[in-house]
Short mmCIF file of C-alpha atoms in Angstrom, two decimals:
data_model
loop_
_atom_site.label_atom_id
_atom_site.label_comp_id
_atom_site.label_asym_id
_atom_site.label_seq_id
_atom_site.Cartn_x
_atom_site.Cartn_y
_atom_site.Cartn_z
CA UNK A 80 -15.29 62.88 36.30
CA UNK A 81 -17.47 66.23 35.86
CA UNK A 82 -17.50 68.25 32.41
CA UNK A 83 -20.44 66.13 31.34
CA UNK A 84 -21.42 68.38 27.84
CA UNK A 85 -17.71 68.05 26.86
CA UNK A 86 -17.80 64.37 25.93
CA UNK A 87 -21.32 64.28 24.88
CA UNK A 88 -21.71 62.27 21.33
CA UNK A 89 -24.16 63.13 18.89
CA UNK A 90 -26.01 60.24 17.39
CA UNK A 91 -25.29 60.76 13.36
CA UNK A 92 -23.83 58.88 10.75
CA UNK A 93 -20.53 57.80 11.65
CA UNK A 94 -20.76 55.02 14.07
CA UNK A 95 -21.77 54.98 17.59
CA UNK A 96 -18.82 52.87 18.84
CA UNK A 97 -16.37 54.90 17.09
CA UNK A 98 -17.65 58.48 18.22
CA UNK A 99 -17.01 57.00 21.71
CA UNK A 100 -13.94 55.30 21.14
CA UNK A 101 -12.29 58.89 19.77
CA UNK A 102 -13.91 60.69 22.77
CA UNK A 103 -12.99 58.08 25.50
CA UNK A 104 -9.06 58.13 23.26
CA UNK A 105 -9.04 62.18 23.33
CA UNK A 106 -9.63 62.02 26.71
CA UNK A 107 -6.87 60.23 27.64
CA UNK A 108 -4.95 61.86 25.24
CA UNK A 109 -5.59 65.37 27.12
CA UNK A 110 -5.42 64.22 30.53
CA UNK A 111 -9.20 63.75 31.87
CA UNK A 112 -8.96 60.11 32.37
CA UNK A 113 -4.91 59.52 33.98
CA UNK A 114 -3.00 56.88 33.88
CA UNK A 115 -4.94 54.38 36.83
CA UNK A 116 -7.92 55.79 36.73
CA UNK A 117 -10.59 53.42 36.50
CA UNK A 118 -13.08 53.80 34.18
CA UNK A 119 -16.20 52.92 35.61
CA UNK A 120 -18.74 51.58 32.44
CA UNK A 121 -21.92 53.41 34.24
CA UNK A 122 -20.13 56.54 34.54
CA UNK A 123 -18.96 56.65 31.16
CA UNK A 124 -22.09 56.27 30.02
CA UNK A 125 -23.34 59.33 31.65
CA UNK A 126 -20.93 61.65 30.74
CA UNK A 127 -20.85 60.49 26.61
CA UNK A 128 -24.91 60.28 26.96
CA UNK A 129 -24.77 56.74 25.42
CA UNK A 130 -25.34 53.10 26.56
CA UNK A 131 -23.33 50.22 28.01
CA UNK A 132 -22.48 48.31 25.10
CA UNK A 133 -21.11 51.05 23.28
CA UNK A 134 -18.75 52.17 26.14
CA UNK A 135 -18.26 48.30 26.35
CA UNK A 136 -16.82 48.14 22.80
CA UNK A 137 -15.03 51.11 23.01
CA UNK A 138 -13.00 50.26 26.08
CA UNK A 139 -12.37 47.04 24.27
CA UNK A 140 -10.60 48.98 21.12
CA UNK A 141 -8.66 50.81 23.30
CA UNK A 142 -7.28 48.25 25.36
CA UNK A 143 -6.15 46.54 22.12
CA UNK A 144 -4.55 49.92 21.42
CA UNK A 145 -3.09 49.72 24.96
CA UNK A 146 -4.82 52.99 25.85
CA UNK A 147 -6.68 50.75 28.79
CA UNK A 148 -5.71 47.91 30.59
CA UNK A 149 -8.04 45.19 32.06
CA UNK A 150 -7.56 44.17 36.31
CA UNK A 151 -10.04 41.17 37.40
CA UNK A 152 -10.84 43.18 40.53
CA UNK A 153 -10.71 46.54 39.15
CA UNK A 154 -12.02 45.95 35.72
CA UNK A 155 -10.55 48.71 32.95
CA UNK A 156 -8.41 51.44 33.59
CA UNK A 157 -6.19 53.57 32.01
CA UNK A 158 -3.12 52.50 31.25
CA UNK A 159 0.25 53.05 33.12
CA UNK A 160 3.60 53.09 31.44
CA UNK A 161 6.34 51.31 32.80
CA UNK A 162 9.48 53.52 32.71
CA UNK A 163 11.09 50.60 30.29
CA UNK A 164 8.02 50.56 28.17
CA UNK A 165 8.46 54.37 27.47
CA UNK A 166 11.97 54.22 26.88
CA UNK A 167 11.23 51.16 24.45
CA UNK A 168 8.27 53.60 22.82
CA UNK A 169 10.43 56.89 22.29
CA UNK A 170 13.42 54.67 20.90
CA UNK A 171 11.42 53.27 18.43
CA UNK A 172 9.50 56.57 17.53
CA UNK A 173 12.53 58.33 17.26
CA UNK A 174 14.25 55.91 14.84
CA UNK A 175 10.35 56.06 12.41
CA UNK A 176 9.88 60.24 12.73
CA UNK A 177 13.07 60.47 11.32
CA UNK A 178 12.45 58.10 8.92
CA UNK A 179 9.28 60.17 7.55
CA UNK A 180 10.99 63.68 8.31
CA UNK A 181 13.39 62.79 5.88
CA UNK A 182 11.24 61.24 3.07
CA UNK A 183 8.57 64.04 3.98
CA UNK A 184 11.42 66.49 3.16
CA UNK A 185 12.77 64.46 -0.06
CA UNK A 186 9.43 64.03 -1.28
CA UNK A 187 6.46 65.94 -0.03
CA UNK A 188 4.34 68.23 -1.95
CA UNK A 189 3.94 72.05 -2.30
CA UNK A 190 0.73 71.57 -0.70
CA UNK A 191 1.66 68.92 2.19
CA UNK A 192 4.71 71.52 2.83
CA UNK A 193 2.03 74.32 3.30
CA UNK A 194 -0.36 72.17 5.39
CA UNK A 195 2.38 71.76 7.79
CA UNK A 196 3.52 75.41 7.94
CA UNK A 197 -0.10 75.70 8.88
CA UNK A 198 -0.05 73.21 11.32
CA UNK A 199 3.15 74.76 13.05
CA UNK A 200 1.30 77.98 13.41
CA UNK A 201 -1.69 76.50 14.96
CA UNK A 202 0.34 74.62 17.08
CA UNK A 203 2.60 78.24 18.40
CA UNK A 204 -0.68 79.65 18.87
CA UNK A 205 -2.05 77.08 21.47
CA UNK A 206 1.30 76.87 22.85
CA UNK A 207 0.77 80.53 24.30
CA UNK A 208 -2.91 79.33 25.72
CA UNK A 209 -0.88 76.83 27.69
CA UNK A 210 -1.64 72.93 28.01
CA UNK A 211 -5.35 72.12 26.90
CA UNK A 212 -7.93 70.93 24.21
CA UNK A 213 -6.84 72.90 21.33
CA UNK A 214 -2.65 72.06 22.41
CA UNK A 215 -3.49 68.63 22.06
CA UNK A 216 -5.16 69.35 18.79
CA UNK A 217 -2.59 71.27 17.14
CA UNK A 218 0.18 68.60 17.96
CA UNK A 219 -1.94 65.87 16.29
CA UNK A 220 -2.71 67.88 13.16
CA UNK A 221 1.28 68.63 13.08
CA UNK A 222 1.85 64.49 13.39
CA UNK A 223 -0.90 63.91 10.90
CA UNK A 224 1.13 66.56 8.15
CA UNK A 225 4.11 64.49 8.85
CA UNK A 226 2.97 61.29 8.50
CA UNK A 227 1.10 62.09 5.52
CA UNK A 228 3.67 64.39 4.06
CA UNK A 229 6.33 60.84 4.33
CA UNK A 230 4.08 58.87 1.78
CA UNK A 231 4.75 55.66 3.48
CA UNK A 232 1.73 54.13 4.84
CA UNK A 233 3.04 51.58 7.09
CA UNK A 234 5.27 54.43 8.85
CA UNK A 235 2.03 55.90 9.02
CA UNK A 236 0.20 52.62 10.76
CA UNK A 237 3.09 52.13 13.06
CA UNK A 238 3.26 55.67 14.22
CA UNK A 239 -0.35 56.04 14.52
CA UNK A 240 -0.34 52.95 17.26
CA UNK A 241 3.18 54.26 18.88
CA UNK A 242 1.14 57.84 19.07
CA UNK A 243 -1.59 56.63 20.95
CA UNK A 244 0.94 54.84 23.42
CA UNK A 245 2.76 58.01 23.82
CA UNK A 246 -0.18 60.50 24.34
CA UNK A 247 -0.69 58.73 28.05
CA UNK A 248 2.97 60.40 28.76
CA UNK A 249 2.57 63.51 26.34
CA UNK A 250 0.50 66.23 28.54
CA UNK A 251 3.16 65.01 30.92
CA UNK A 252 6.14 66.26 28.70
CA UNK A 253 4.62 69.37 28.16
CA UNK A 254 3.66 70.46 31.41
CA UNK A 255 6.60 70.46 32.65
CA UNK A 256 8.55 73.66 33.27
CA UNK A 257 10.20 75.03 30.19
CA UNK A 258 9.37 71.85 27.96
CA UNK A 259 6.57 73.43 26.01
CA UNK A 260 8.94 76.49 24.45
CA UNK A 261 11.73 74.13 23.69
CA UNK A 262 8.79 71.60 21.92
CA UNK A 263 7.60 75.07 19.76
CA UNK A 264 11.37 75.64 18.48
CA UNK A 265 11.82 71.72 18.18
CA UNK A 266 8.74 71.75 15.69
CA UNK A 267 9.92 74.97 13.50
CA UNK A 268 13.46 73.36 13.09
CA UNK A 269 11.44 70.31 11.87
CA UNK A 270 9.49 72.58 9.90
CA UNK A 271 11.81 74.55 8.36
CA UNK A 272 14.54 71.68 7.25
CA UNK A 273 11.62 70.17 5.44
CA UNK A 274 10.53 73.25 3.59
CA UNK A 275 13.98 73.24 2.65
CA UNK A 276 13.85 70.01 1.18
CA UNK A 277 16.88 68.98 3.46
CA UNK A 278 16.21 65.29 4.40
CA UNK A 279 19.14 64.89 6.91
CA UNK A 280 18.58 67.61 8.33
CA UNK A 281 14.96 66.81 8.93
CA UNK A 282 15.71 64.06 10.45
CA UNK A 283 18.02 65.06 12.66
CA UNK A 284 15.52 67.58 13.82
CA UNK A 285 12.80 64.81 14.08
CA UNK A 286 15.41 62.85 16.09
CA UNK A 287 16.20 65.61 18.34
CA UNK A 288 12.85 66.49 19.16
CA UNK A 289 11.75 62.68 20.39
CA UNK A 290 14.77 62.88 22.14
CA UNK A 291 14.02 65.70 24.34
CA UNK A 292 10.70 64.86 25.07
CA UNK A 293 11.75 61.60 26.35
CA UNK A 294 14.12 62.59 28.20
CA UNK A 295 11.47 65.05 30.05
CA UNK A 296 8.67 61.96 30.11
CA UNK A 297 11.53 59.74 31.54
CA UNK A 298 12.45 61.95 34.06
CA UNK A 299 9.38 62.62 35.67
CA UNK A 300 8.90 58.48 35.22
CA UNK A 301 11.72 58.28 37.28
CA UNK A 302 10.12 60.69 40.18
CA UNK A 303 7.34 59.17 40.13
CA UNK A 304 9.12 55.61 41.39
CA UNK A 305 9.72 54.17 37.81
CA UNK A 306 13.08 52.05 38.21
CA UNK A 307 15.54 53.44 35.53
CA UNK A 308 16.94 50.33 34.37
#
């Protein structure tokens, strides 16, 4: 664990706990913190710059997120994703992003349809810096268009906790070989059929996309020593 200034919190208005919780979650969502690594309270609380009980609480949020998992004789660490789980996980997500592609595309705004666009663009430009901070980023801010541009705020809720499931197997996806190119296209199509206002289509596209990535995240689960059934 090195990099201490990168996870460093600054002590303002928003609370404590929850400045740690979305550094500790971005962390893991980037690939810092792996799934199995421990995460060791003391050390935590060096590199964020805060005390015990807020890394205490923090972990706690996150396990009930199922970011972090509890061992008696290992205490919290990240959590690892059985090859069924993520199957379960990308079925599901699959079936809601199509779901909120298509009512995004039947009836988002001008302005949600221009936020996205945006967001698409952002996310093509990290794409060529490789994996990192600012890829991570740019995906999010594309999810957070969608979800908002679908109007439905339990499709929201359900895909925000299904997210946060997902980003422990999402660097994985996209470091593979070839993924991350496919993943730009995959977006545009997604893109484009909304701007369109073609809510099949969009979903179709939404579908697609899931589908491919899981079939990446599953494959490597599968190398790894995941059993496929």
């Amino acid at each position: 664990m090195d990099d201490v200034g990168a996870l460093q919190v600054e002590r303002q208005s928003a609370s404590l706990r929850v400045q740690v919780e979305d550094r500790l979650r971005q962390a893991i969502a980037e690939g810092r913190f792996k799934p199995g690594d421990r995460l060791i309270e003391r050390e935590l609380c060096a590199l964020i710059g805060v005390g015990r009980t807020s890394v205490r609480e923090a972990l706690r949020q996150l396990e009930a997120e199922g970011l972090v998992t509890s061992h008696a004789h290992r205490g919290p660490v990240v959590t690892v994703i059985s090859y069924e789980e993520a199957k379960q996980l990308y079925s599901v997500r699959a079936i809601l992003e199509s779901f909120a592609g298509q009512s995004f595309a039947e009836r988002g705004s001008g302005d949600q349809i221009a936020a996205l666009d945006n967001a698409v663009k952002e996310f093509e430009t990290a794409a060529g810096d490789g994996a990192g901070q600012r890829l991570t980023a740019a995906k999010n801010a594309f999810y957070d268009c969608l979800m908002s541009g679908c109007g439905n705020v339990f499709a929201r809720q359900m895909l925000t906790t299904l997210h946060n499931r997902i980003n422990l197997l999402r660097m994985t996806s996209m470091n593979q070989p070839g993924r991350l190119k496919h993943s730009v296209s995959e977006i545009n199509d997604i893109a484009a059929a909304i701007r369109d206002r073609d809510g099949p289509r969009a979903a179709a596209a939404c579908k697609l996309h899931i589908e491919m990535a899981a079939s990446v995240a599953l494959d490597y689960l599968r190398q790894r020593g995941g059993s496929p059934e």
